[in-house]
Amino acid sequence: RNGDILAMATYTSYDLNSPYEPHTEELKSEWNTMDSQAKSIALQSMWRNKAVSDTYEPGSVFKTVTASAALQEGIVTNIGLGQKIGVTKYYEYLRKFGLFSKTGIKLPGEANSIFVKEEKAGPVELATISFGQRFEITPLQMITAVSSIANNGVYIKPRIVRSVQNSVTGEITDMPIETGEQIISIGIS
């Protein structure tokens, strides 16, 4: 209800005690044959926070967004929800759920989603998007959208830090909870 990220993990990880050494057997076997640029790229890839920096095609988990929009619009039937919502209205919900922009979390390297432009989305694209295919989002964008549903339909920006303490004075500064608009009125209590 406050946007706090309580846990975030990626796999495979690297050894913090030796961050400049290859961490997989495959990378170890190729390491001595790589030039400095290839080694640099491999290390940067190893250090990526995939939950923030990489996109993926979410698949069926995305149906929660489609179902929420359909319920809000009062058009729920057994099939064809994306088509019934329509491209313009559906893209409006995608924007409200924050899926066209970065979340703004205070972590480096956040990626943005990849969607077909609204004006190029026909019936086939709308159908495939409605069940989570033919676009990419970050895991963080997906969990933020689902959290909006669980937070009574209100968008809440994710935050990685709840408060900061001044090491000299001991003063604690709370980081604000940043809420967005009411996306749907049928959230889960």
Coordinates of N, CA and C in Angstrom, one line a residue:
R1 N 0.8 -1.2 0.0 CA 0.0 0.0 0.0 C 0.8 1.3 0.0
N2 N 2.2 1.1 0.1 CA 3.0 2.3 0.1 C 4.1 2.3 -1.0
G3 N 4.1 1.3 -1.8 CA 5.1 1.2 -2.9 C 6.4 0.7 -2.5
D4 N 6.6 0.3 -1.3 CA 7.9 -0.3 -0.8 C 8.2 -1.6 -1.6
I5 N 9.4 -1.7 -2.0 CA 10.0 -2.9 -2.6 C 10.6 -3.6 -1.4
L6 N 10.0 -4.7 -1.0 CA 10.4 -5.4 0.2 C 11.6 -6.4 -0.2
A7 N 11.6 -6.9 -1.4 CA 12.7 -7.8 -1.8 C 12.8 -7.7 -3.3
M8 N 14.0 -7.9 -3.8 CA 14.3 -7.9 -5.2 C 15.5 -8.7 -5.5
A9 N 15.4 -9.7 -6.3 CA 16.5 -10.6 -6.6 C 16.6 -10.9 -8.1
T10 N 17.8 -11.2 -8.5 CA 18.0 -11.6 -9.9 C 19.0 -12.8 -9.8
Y11 N 18.9 -13.6 -10.9 CA 19.8 -14.8 -11.0 C 20.3 -14.8 -12.4
T12 N 21.4 -15.1 -12.7 CA 22.5 -15.5 -11.8 C 23.2 -14.3 -11.2
S13 N 23.8 -14.5 -10.1 CA 24.4 -13.4 -9.4 C 25.9 -13.5 -9.6
Y14 N 26.6 -12.6 -8.9 CA 28.1 -12.6 -9.0 C 28.6 -12.5 -7.6
D15 N 29.8 -12.8 -7.4 CA 30.5 -12.8 -6.1 C 30.9 -11.4 -5.8
L16 N 30.3 -10.7 -4.8 CA 30.6 -9.4 -4.4 C 32.1 -9.2 -4.0
N17 N 32.7 -10.3 -3.5 CA 34.1 -10.3 -3.1 C 35.1 -10.3 -4.3
S18 N 34.6 -10.7 -5.5 CA 35.4 -10.6 -6.7 C 34.5 -10.3 -7.9
P19 N 34.1 -9.0 -7.9 CA 33.1 -8.6 -8.9 C 33.7 -8.5 -10.3
Y20 N 35.1 -8.5 -10.4 CA 35.7 -8.4 -11.8 C 36.1 -9.7 -12.3
E21 N 35.7 -10.8 -11.8 CA 36.0 -12.1 -12.2 C 34.8 -12.8 -12.8
P22 N 34.9 -13.6 -13.8 CA 33.8 -14.3 -14.4 C 33.1 -15.2 -13.4
H23 N 31.8 -15.3 -13.5 CA 31.1 -16.1 -12.4 C 30.4 -17.4 -12.9
T24 N 30.4 -17.6 -14.2 CA 29.9 -18.9 -14.7 C 31.0 -19.7 -15.3
E25 N 30.8 -21.0 -15.4 CA 31.8 -21.9 -16.0 C 32.0 -21.5 -17.4
E26 N 30.9 -21.2 -18.1 CA 31.0 -20.8 -19.6 C 31.8 -19.6 -19.7
L27 N 31.6 -18.5 -18.9 CA 32.3 -17.3 -19.0 C 33.8 -17.5 -18.6
K28 N 34.0 -18.3 -17.6 CA 35.4 -18.6 -17.1 C 36.2 -19.3 -18.3
S29 N 35.6 -20.2 -19.0 CA 36.3 -20.9 -20.1 C 36.6 -19.9 -21.3
E30 N 35.8 -18.9 -21.5 CA 36.1 -18.0 -22.6 C 36.9 -16.7 -22.2
W31 N 37.0 -16.5 -20.9 CA 37.6 -15.2 -20.3 C 38.9 -14.9 -20.9
N32 N 39.9 -15.8 -21.0 CA 41.2 -15.5 -21.5 C 41.3 -15.2 -23.0
T33 N 40.3 -15.6 -23.7 CA 40.3 -15.3 -25.1 C 39.5 -14.0 -25.5
M34 N 39.0 -13.4 -24.5 CA 38.2 -12.2 -24.8 C 39.1 -10.9 -24.7
D35 N 38.7 -10.0 -25.6 CA 39.5 -8.7 -25.5 C 38.8 -7.8 -24.4
S36 N 39.4 -6.7 -24.1 CA 39.0 -5.9 -23.0 C 37.6 -5.4 -23.2
Q37 N 37.2 -5.1 -24.4 CA 35.8 -4.6 -24.6 C 34.8 -5.7 -24.3
A38 N 35.1 -6.9 -24.8 CA 34.2 -8.0 -24.6 C 34.1 -8.3 -23.1
K39 N 35.2 -8.3 -22.4 CA 35.2 -8.5 -20.9 C 34.4 -7.4 -20.2
S40 N 34.5 -6.2 -20.6 CA 33.7 -5.1 -20.1 C 32.2 -5.3 -20.3
I41 N 31.8 -5.7 -21.5 CA 30.4 -6.0 -21.8 C 29.9 -7.1 -20.9
A42 N 30.7 -8.2 -20.8 CA 30.3 -9.3 -20.0 C 30.1 -9.0 -18.5
L43 N 31.0 -8.1 -18.0 CA 30.9 -7.7 -16.6 C 29.7 -6.8 -16.4
Q44 N 29.4 -5.9 -17.3 CA 28.3 -5.0 -17.2 C 27.0 -5.9 -17.2
S45 N 27.0 -6.9 -18.1 CA 25.8 -7.8 -18.1 C 25.6 -8.5 -16.8
M46 N 26.7 -8.9 -16.2 CA 26.7 -9.7 -15.0 C 26.2 -8.8 -13.9
W47 N 26.4 -7.5 -13.9 CA 26.1 -6.6 -12.8 C 24.6 -6.0 -12.9
R48 N 24.0 -6.3 -14.1 CA 22.7 -5.7 -14.3 C 21.6 -6.1 -13.3
N49 N 20.8 -5.2 -12.9 CA 19.6 -5.6 -12.1 C 18.5 -5.9 -13.0
K50 N 18.3 -7.1 -13.3 CA 17.4 -7.5 -14.4 C 15.9 -7.1 -14.1
A51 N 15.6 -7.0 -12.9 CA 14.2 -6.6 -12.5 C 13.9 -5.2 -12.9
V52 N 14.9 -4.4 -13.1 CA 14.8 -3.0 -13.5 C 15.3 -2.7 -14.9
S53 N 16.3 -3.4 -15.3 CA 17.0 -3.1 -16.6 C 16.6 -3.9 -17.8
D54 N 16.0 -5.0 -17.6 CA 15.6 -5.9 -18.7 C 14.1 -6.0 -18.9
T55 N 13.7 -6.1 -20.1 CA 12.3 -6.3 -20.4 C 12.0 -7.7 -20.8
Y56 N 10.7 -8.1 -20.7 CA 10.3 -9.4 -21.1 C 8.9 -9.4 -21.5
E57 N 8.4 -10.4 -22.2 CA 7.0 -10.5 -22.6 C 6.3 -11.2 -21.4
P58 N 5.4 -10.5 -20.8 CA 4.8 -11.0 -19.5 C 3.9 -12.2 -19.6
G59 N 3.2 -12.4 -20.8 CA 2.3 -13.5 -20.9 C 1.0 -13.4 -20.1
S60 N 0.5 -14.5 -19.6 CA -0.8 -14.6 -18.9 C -0.9 -13.7 -17.7
V61 N 0.2 -13.4 -17.0 CA 0.1 -12.6 -15.8 C -0.5 -11.2 -16.2
F62 N -0.3 -10.8 -17.4 CA -0.8 -9.5 -17.9 C -2.3 -9.5 -18.0
K63 N -3.0 -10.6 -18.0 CA -4.4 -10.7 -18.1 C -5.1 -10.0 -16.9
T64 N -4.4 -9.8 -15.8 CA -4.9 -9.0 -14.7 C -5.2 -7.6 -15.1
V65 N -4.3 -7.0 -15.9 CA -4.5 -5.6 -16.3 C -5.7 -5.6 -17.3
T66 N -5.8 -6.5 -18.2 CA -6.9 -6.5 -19.2 C -8.2 -6.7 -18.5
A67 N -8.3 -7.7 -17.5 CA -9.5 -8.0 -16.8 C -9.9 -6.8 -16.0
S68 N -9.0 -6.1 -15.4 CA -9.3 -4.9 -14.6 C -9.9 -3.8 -15.4
A69 N -9.3 -3.6 -16.6 CA -9.8 -2.5 -17.5 C -11.2 -2.9 -18.0
A70 N -11.4 -4.2 -18.3 CA -12.8 -4.7 -18.7 C -13.8 -4.6 -17.6
L71 N -13.5 -4.9 -16.4 CA -14.4 -4.8 -15.3 C -14.7 -3.3 -15.1
Q72 N -13.8 -2.4 -15.1 CA -14.0 -1.0 -15.0 C -14.9 -0.5 -16.0
E73 N -14.8 -0.9 -17.3 CA -15.6 -0.5 -18.4 C -17.0 -1.2 -18.4
G74 N -17.2 -2.2 -17.6 CA -18.5 -2.9 -17.5 C -18.8 -3.7 -18.7
I75 N -17.7 -4.3 -19.3 CA -18.0 -5.0 -20.6 C -17.5 -6.5 -20.5
V76 N -17.5 -7.1 -19.3 CA -17.0 -8.4 -19.1 C -18.0 -9.4 -19.7
T77 N -17.4 -10.3 -20.5 CA -18.1 -11.5 -21.1 C -17.0 -12.6 -21.1
N78 N -17.3 -13.7 -21.7 CA -16.4 -14.8 -21.6 C -15.2 -14.7 -22.5
I79 N -15.3 -14.0 -23.7 CA -14.2 -13.9 -24.6 C -14.0 -12.5 -25.2
G80 N -12.9 -12.2 -25.8 CA -12.6 -11.0 -26.6 C -12.6 -9.7 -25.9
L81 N -12.0 -9.7 -24.6 CA -12.0 -8.5 -23.8 C -11.3 -7.3 -24.5
G82 N -10.1 -7.6 -25.0 CA -9.3 -6.6 -25.6 C -10.1 -5.9 -26.8
Q83 N -10.7 -6.7 -27.6 CA -11.5 -6.1 -28.7 C -12.6 -5.3 -28.2
K84 N -13.3 -5.7 -27.2 CA -14.4 -4.9 -26.7 C -14.0 -3.6 -26.0
I85 N -12.8 -3.6 -25.4 CA -12.3 -2.3 -24.8 C -12.0 -1.4 -25.9
G86 N -11.3 -1.9 -27.0 CA -10.9 -1.0 -28.1 C -9.5 -0.5 -27.9
V87 N -8.8 -0.2 -29.0 CA -7.4 0.3 -29.0 C -7.3 1.6 -28.2
T88 N -8.1 2.6 -28.5 CA -7.9 3.9 -27.8 C -8.1 3.8 -26.3
K89 N -9.1 3.1 -25.9 CA -9.4 3.0 -24.4 C -8.4 2.1 -23.8
Y90 N -8.0 1.0 -24.5 CA -7.0 0.1 -23.9 C -5.7 0.7 -23.7
Y91 N -5.2 1.5 -24.7 CA -4.0 2.2 -24.5 C -4.0 3.3 -23.4
E92 N -5.2 3.8 -23.2 CA -5.4 4.8 -22.1 C -5.2 4.1 -20.8
Y93 N -5.7 2.9 -20.6 CA -5.4 2.1 -19.4 C -4.0 1.7 -19.3
L94 N -3.4 1.3 -20.4 CA -1.9 1.0 -20.3 C -1.1 2.2 -19.8
R95 N -1.5 3.3 -20.3 CA -0.8 4.6 -19.8 C -1.0 4.8 -18.3
K96 N -2.3 4.7 -17.9 CA -2.7 4.9 -16.5 C -1.9 3.9 -15.6
F97 N -1.8 2.7 -16.0 CA -1.1 1.7 -15.2 C 0.4 1.9 -15.3
G98 N 0.9 2.9 -16.0 CA 2.3 3.3 -16.0 C 3.2 2.4 -16.9
L99 N 2.6 1.8 -17.9 CA 3.3 0.8 -18.7 C 4.0 1.4 -19.9
F100 N 3.8 2.7 -20.1 CA 4.5 3.4 -21.2 C 5.6 4.3 -20.7
S101 N 5.9 4.2 -19.5 CA 7.0 5.1 -18.9 C 7.7 4.3 -17.8
K102 N 8.9 4.7 -17.6 CA 9.7 4.1 -16.5 C 9.0 4.4 -15.2
T103 N 9.2 3.6 -14.2 CA 8.6 3.8 -12.9 C 9.2 5.0 -12.1
G104 N 10.5 5.3 -12.4 CA 11.2 6.3 -11.7 C 11.8 5.9 -10.4
I105 N 11.9 4.6 -10.2 CA 12.5 4.1 -9.0 C 13.9 4.6 -8.9
K106 N 14.4 4.8 -7.7 CA 15.8 5.3 -7.5 C 16.8 4.3 -7.6
L107 N 16.9 3.6 -8.8 CA 17.9 2.6 -9.1 C 18.4 2.9 -10.5
P108 N 19.7 2.7 -10.7 CA 20.3 3.0 -12.1 C 19.9 2.0 -13.1
G109 N 19.8 2.5 -14.3 CA 19.6 1.6 -15.5 C 18.2 1.1 -15.8
E110 N 17.2 1.8 -15.3 CA 15.9 1.4 -15.5 C 15.5 1.4 -17.0
A111 N 15.0 0.4 -17.5 CA 14.6 0.3 -18.9 C 13.1 0.7 -19.0
N112 N 12.6 0.9 -20.2 CA 11.2 1.2 -20.5 C 10.6 0.1 -21.3
S113 N 9.3 0.1 -21.4 CA 8.6 -0.9 -22.1 C 8.8 -0.7 -23.6
I114 N 8.4 -1.7 -24.4 CA 8.4 -1.7 -25.8 C 7.0 -2.2 -26.3
F115 N 6.2 -1.2 -26.8 CA 4.9 -1.5 -27.3 C 4.8 -1.1 -28.8
V116 N 3.9 -1.7 -29.5 CA 3.5 -1.2 -30.8 C 2.8 0.1 -30.7
K117 N 3.1 1.1 -31.5 CA 2.4 2.4 -31.4 C 0.9 2.2 -31.6
E118 N 0.2 3.0 -30.8 CA -1.3 2.9 -30.8 C -1.9 3.0 -32.2
E119 N -1.4 3.9 -33.0 CA -1.9 4.1 -34.4 C -1.6 2.9 -35.3
K120 N -0.7 2.0 -34.9 CA -0.4 0.8 -35.7 C -1.0 -0.5 -35.1
A121 N -1.7 -0.3 -34.0 CA -2.3 -1.5 -33.3 C -3.7 -1.8 -33.9
G122 N -3.7 -2.9 -34.6 CA -5.0 -3.4 -35.2 C -5.6 -4.5 -34.3
P123 N -6.6 -5.1 -34.9 CA -7.3 -6.2 -34.1 C -6.4 -7.3 -33.6
V124 N -5.4 -7.7 -34.4 CA -4.5 -8.8 -34.0 C -3.6 -8.4 -32.9
E125 N -3.0 -7.2 -33.1 CA -2.1 -6.6 -32.0 C -2.8 -6.4 -30.7
L126 N -4.0 -5.9 -30.8 CA -4.8 -5.7 -29.6 C -5.1 -7.0 -28.9
A127 N -5.5 -8.0 -29.6 CA -5.8 -9.3 -29.0 C -4.5 -9.9 -28.4
T128 N -3.4 -9.8 -29.0 CA -2.2 -10.4 -28.5 C -1.7 -9.6 -27.3
I129 N -1.8 -8.3 -27.3 CA -1.4 -7.5 -26.2 C -2.3 -7.8 -25.0
S130 N -3.6 -8.0 -25.2 CA -4.5 -8.2 -24.1 C -4.2 -9.5 -23.3
F131 N -3.5 -10.5 -23.9 CA -3.1 -11.6 -23.2 C -1.6 -11.7 -22.9
G132 N -0.9 -10.5 -23.1 CA 0.5 -10.4 -22.6 C 1.5 -10.8 -23.6
Q133 N 1.3 -10.7 -24.9 CA 2.3 -11.0 -25.9 C 2.5 -9.9 -26.9
R134 N 3.6 -9.9 -27.6 CA 4.0 -9.0 -28.6 C 4.3 -7.6 -28.1
F135 N 4.8 -7.5 -26.8 CA 5.3 -6.3 -26.2 C 6.2 -6.7 -25.1
E136 N 7.0 -5.8 -24.6 CA 7.9 -6.1 -23.5 C 7.8 -5.0 -22.4
I137 N 7.9 -5.5 -21.2 CA 7.9 -4.6 -20.0 C 8.9 -5.1 -19.0
T138 N 9.3 -4.3 -18.1 CA 10.2 -4.8 -17.0 C 9.4 -5.5 -15.9
P139 N 10.0 -6.4 -15.2 CA 9.3 -7.0 -14.1 C 8.8 -6.0 -13.1
L140 N 9.5 -4.9 -12.9 CA 9.1 -3.8 -12.0 C 7.9 -3.1 -12.5
Q141 N 7.8 -2.9 -13.8 CA 6.5 -2.3 -14.3 C 5.3 -3.2 -14.1
M142 N 5.6 -4.5 -14.3 CA 4.5 -5.5 -14.1 C 4.0 -5.5 -12.7
I143 N 4.9 -5.6 -11.8 CA 4.5 -5.6 -10.4 C 3.8 -4.3 -9.9
T144 N 4.3 -3.2 -10.5 CA 3.7 -1.9 -10.1 C 2.2 -1.9 -10.6
A145 N 2.0 -2.4 -11.8 CA 0.6 -2.4 -12.4 C -0.3 -3.3 -11.5
V146 N 0.2 -4.5 -11.2 CA -0.6 -5.4 -10.4 C -0.8 -4.9 -9.0
S147 N 0.2 -4.2 -8.4 CA 0.0 -3.5 -7.1 C -1.0 -2.4 -7.2
S148 N -1.1 -1.8 -8.3 CA -2.2 -0.7 -8.5 C -3.6 -1.4 -8.3
I149 N -3.7 -2.5 -8.9 CA -5.0 -3.2 -8.7 C -5.3 -3.6 -7.3
A150 N -4.2 -4.1 -6.6 CA -4.4 -4.5 -5.2 C -4.5 -3.3 -4.3
N151 N -4.1 -2.1 -4.7 CA -4.2 -0.9 -3.9 C -5.5 -0.1 -4.3
N152 N -6.6 -0.9 -4.4 CA -7.9 -0.3 -4.7 C -7.9 0.6 -6.0
G153 N -7.0 0.2 -6.9 CA -7.0 0.8 -8.2 C -6.2 2.1 -8.3
V154 N -5.4 2.4 -7.3 CA -4.6 3.6 -7.3 C -3.2 3.2 -7.6
Y155 N -2.6 4.0 -8.6 CA -1.2 3.8 -8.9 C -0.3 4.4 -7.8
I156 N 0.7 3.5 -7.3 CA 1.6 4.0 -6.3 C 3.0 3.7 -6.9
K157 N 3.8 4.8 -6.9 CA 5.2 4.6 -7.5 C 6.0 3.8 -6.5
P158 N 6.7 2.8 -7.1 CA 7.6 2.0 -6.2 C 8.7 2.8 -5.6
R159 N 9.1 2.4 -4.4 CA 10.2 3.1 -3.8 C 11.1 2.0 -3.1
I160 N 12.4 2.2 -3.2 CA 13.4 1.3 -2.7 C 13.9 1.7 -1.4
V161 N 13.7 3.0 -1.0 CA 14.2 3.5 0.3 C 13.0 4.1 1.0
R162 N 12.8 3.7 2.2 CA 11.7 4.2 3.0 C 12.1 5.5 3.7
S163 N 13.3 5.6 4.2 CA 13.8 6.7 5.0 C 15.3 6.8 4.9
V164 N 15.9 8.0 5.2 CA 17.3 8.2 5.1 C 17.7 8.8 6.5
Q165 N 18.8 8.3 7.1 CA 19.2 8.8 8.3 C 20.5 9.6 8.1
N166 N 20.6 10.8 8.6 CA 21.8 11.6 8.6 C 22.8 11.0 9.5
S167 N 24.0 10.6 9.0 CA 25.0 9.9 9.9 C 25.6 10.8 10.9
V168 N 25.5 12.1 10.8 CA 26.1 13.1 11.7 C 25.1 13.4 12.8
T169 N 23.9 13.9 12.4 CA 22.9 14.4 13.3 C 21.9 13.3 13.8
G170 N 21.8 12.2 13.1 CA 20.9 11.2 13.4 C 19.4 11.5 12.9
E171 N 19.2 12.6 12.3 CA 17.9 13.0 11.8 C 17.5 12.1 10.7
I172 N 16.2 11.7 10.8 CA 15.6 10.7 9.9 C 14.7 11.5 9.0
T173 N 14.9 11.3 7.7 CA 14.0 11.9 6.7 C 13.2 10.8 6.0
D174 N 11.9 10.8 6.1 CA 11.1 9.8 5.4 C 10.9 10.2 4.0
M175 N 11.0 9.2 3.1 CA 10.8 9.4 1.7 C 9.3 9.3 1.5
P176 N 8.8 10.2 0.7 CA 7.3 10.3 0.5 C 6.8 9.1 -0.3
I177 N 5.5 8.8 0.0 CA 4.8 7.8 -0.8 C 4.2 8.6 -1.9
E178 N 4.5 8.2 -3.1 CA 4.0 9.0 -4.3 C 2.9 8.2 -5.0
T179 N 1.7 8.8 -4.9 CA 0.6 8.1 -5.6 C 0.3 8.8 -6.9
G180 N -0.3 8.1 -7.8 CA -0.8 8.6 -9.0 C -2.3 8.6 -9.0
E181 N -2.8 8.5 -10.2 CA -4.3 8.6 -10.4 C -5.0 7.3 -10.0
Q182 N -6.3 7.5 -9.8 CA -7.2 6.3 -9.6 C -7.4 5.7 -10.9
I183 N -6.9 4.5 -11.2 CA -7.0 3.9 -12.5 C -8.3 3.2 -12.6
I184 N -8.7 2.4 -11.6 CA -9.9 1.6 -11.6 C -10.6 1.8 -10.2
S185 N -11.8 1.6 -10.2 CA -12.5 1.7 -8.9 C -12.9 0.4 -8.3
I186 N -12.3 -0.7 -8.8 CA -12.8 -2.0 -8.3 C -11.6 -2.8 -7.7
G187 N -10.7 -2.1 -7.1 CA -9.5 -2.8 -6.6 C -9.9 -3.8 -5.5
I188 N -8.9 -4.5 -5.0 CA -9.0 -5.5 -4.0 C -8.8 -4.8 -2.6
S189 N -9.6 -5.0 -1.7 CA -9.4 -4.4 -0.4 C -8.6 -5.3 0.5

